[in-house]
Amino acid sequence: MALVGNGAELEADEDIFEDALETISMPPRADMATGSDHISSFDTKQASGQHRSSNMSRSASTTLDLKNGLEECAVALNLFLSNKFTDALELLQPWAKDSMYHALGYSTIVVLQAIMTFEQQDIQNGISAMKDALQTCQKYRKKCTVVESVSSFLSRGSLEQMTEEEMHAEICYAECLLQKAALTFVQDENMINFIKGGMKIRTSYQIYKECLSILHVIQKNKIEQQFFYEFEGGVKLGIGAFNLMLSLLPARIIRLLEFIGFSGNRELGLLQLREGASGRSMRSPLCCLTILAFHTYISLILGTGEVNLVEAEGLLAPFLQQFPNGSLMLFYHARIELLKGNVEKAQEIFRKCISVQEEWKQFHHLCYWELMWIHVFQQNWMKAYYYSDLLCKESKWSKATYVFLKAAILSMLPEEDVTATKENVVTLFRQVESLKQRIAGKSIPTEKFAVRKSRRYSPSLSAPVKLVLPALEMMYIWNGFPVVCKRKDLSENLLLTVEKAEATLQNENFSDYSVDDECLVKLLKGCCLKNLQRPLQAELCFSHVIQSEKLLKFDHYLVPFTLFELAFLYKSQGELDKAIKALETARNNYKDYSMESRLHFRIQAALHLWRKPSSD
């Protein structure tokens, strides 16, 4: 139950939400976003110049009414989407402790920065800003339980028990809790954290459910409210995002969460977000950005790789037209082009995204990451090395991952080219374990994977044991093969590289790592063949890995991941029952392997798509 109180009650809430971020993944977003109807009424230059005078004109005031709060957040959104990030913060910050929407907008920008940088200090700043925002929202909330308020006016058929301002305070409060959840998720994907965080974020979910009940009463009784569309937009965002993200979780986790009152319906979530995106509320573009993040990122990393690019393009188009140089819009534009297979065009847009602003280097780092992978797809190893080196030098998100990737990319080059870079591959691999970080007491899964792989270069060994195709292995872990599948030329070139490694392995002396290396090559070869529509040859490769299960000594993740790929091969040939059986085998028969939670997310996504509703 969502208690609304002060003093000890608020402190209890803060204790509960201190680590509530160990749960649902929310995409980077700007919560002070507003609909295009609002945005178009503000000129960027006017917004940049007027926000200071706006603050001065209210210097004697200590509070802002709901109308002014919403209007100034519309200005802040315009500034933010125009790459004027500092101006947006300066507009919102002075009133962040007096206005719920200023508090929400200000803390959202700080949280967005934290999510983009993955730097511990920024994460702590985000958590601190969210605590302050929660306190500000708390001041406007009704001093009783939301459930009591709902029960009261449901029985009386009126909304006299809650003012419009109090209703908005509930939405803002719940939204702050969701963002705190986002900060924890970017730290770790561990399923245990989803369960723990799910328990602690239940208050936010309950608030949204009760606000949905309020919304239904308003609509049924046709009660007029000045800012009803804003309240409606907040409800659709929250209900939509919760349902969408919860639906991603593996089945056993969903069953546990349903026991404590959660539910996740992907279709309902997308419907709510689409309705919110088509409305005129302040959260309309936020609903759009949530769907965009789902289609262009979450579906790739935690899903099957099958994305709805038609919807993504349609959602982004009006924002691109209005903010043609907005970093956020350019970034999503480039991602969509990349997923369409327009690799060269994506490169061009990512470079433009870098050039249009210098204020937030975090956008640059996101583009460096994308450009690095594009050059990996193209096997342009020197350029891929260039961007991996930039990430190592400038970004603090995951030094272990960056250094491992840099070493892995250099491993793909001839010795003379590596010498020209003045880098030492063995030294780089040996640095990885020392760079592994623990945030909130937890390790990043991709870092743990990198550490395990880099141990083949440990000084304790008599001699380093070279990794086989390490850059392509990481490309597989990050689900890059579904991106490449739209380009036959890239898939063919990758297959040539894999077959060359396969031939080299056959001529080497047998070692403890031989079977593992051979199975990795077979998995990568099978993925290339699957992309090239050569299913029989791909199946032979996948079957070889599965049959070698008992001979593997280190890379035990290869078998369940290969079963996942085999399931998609069966599905493409119309053998749905065999495909589902392969997924269930991968899910139920294997545990304690690298990147296990990520595979379980992908399995859940595939089962959701393939099973009939009656079998879910």
Short mmCIF file of N, CA and C in Angstrom, two decimals, residues 254 473 516:
data_model
loop_
_atom_site.label_atom_id
_atom_site.label_comp_id
_atom_site.label_asym_id
_atom_site.label_seq_id
_atom_site.Cartn_x
_atom_site.Cartn_y
_atom_site.Cartn_z
N ILE A 254 8.65 -13.84 -13.20
CA ILE A 254 7.32 -13.27 -13.32
C ILE A 254 6.35 -13.94 -12.36
N GLU A 473 33.55 -13.05 -30.78
CA GLU A 473 32.85 -13.64 -29.63
C GLU A 473 32.10 -12.56 -28.85
N ASP A 516 37.05 -26.21 -26.44
CA ASP A 516 36.32 -24.96 -26.22
C ASP A 516 36.47 -24.03 -27.42
#
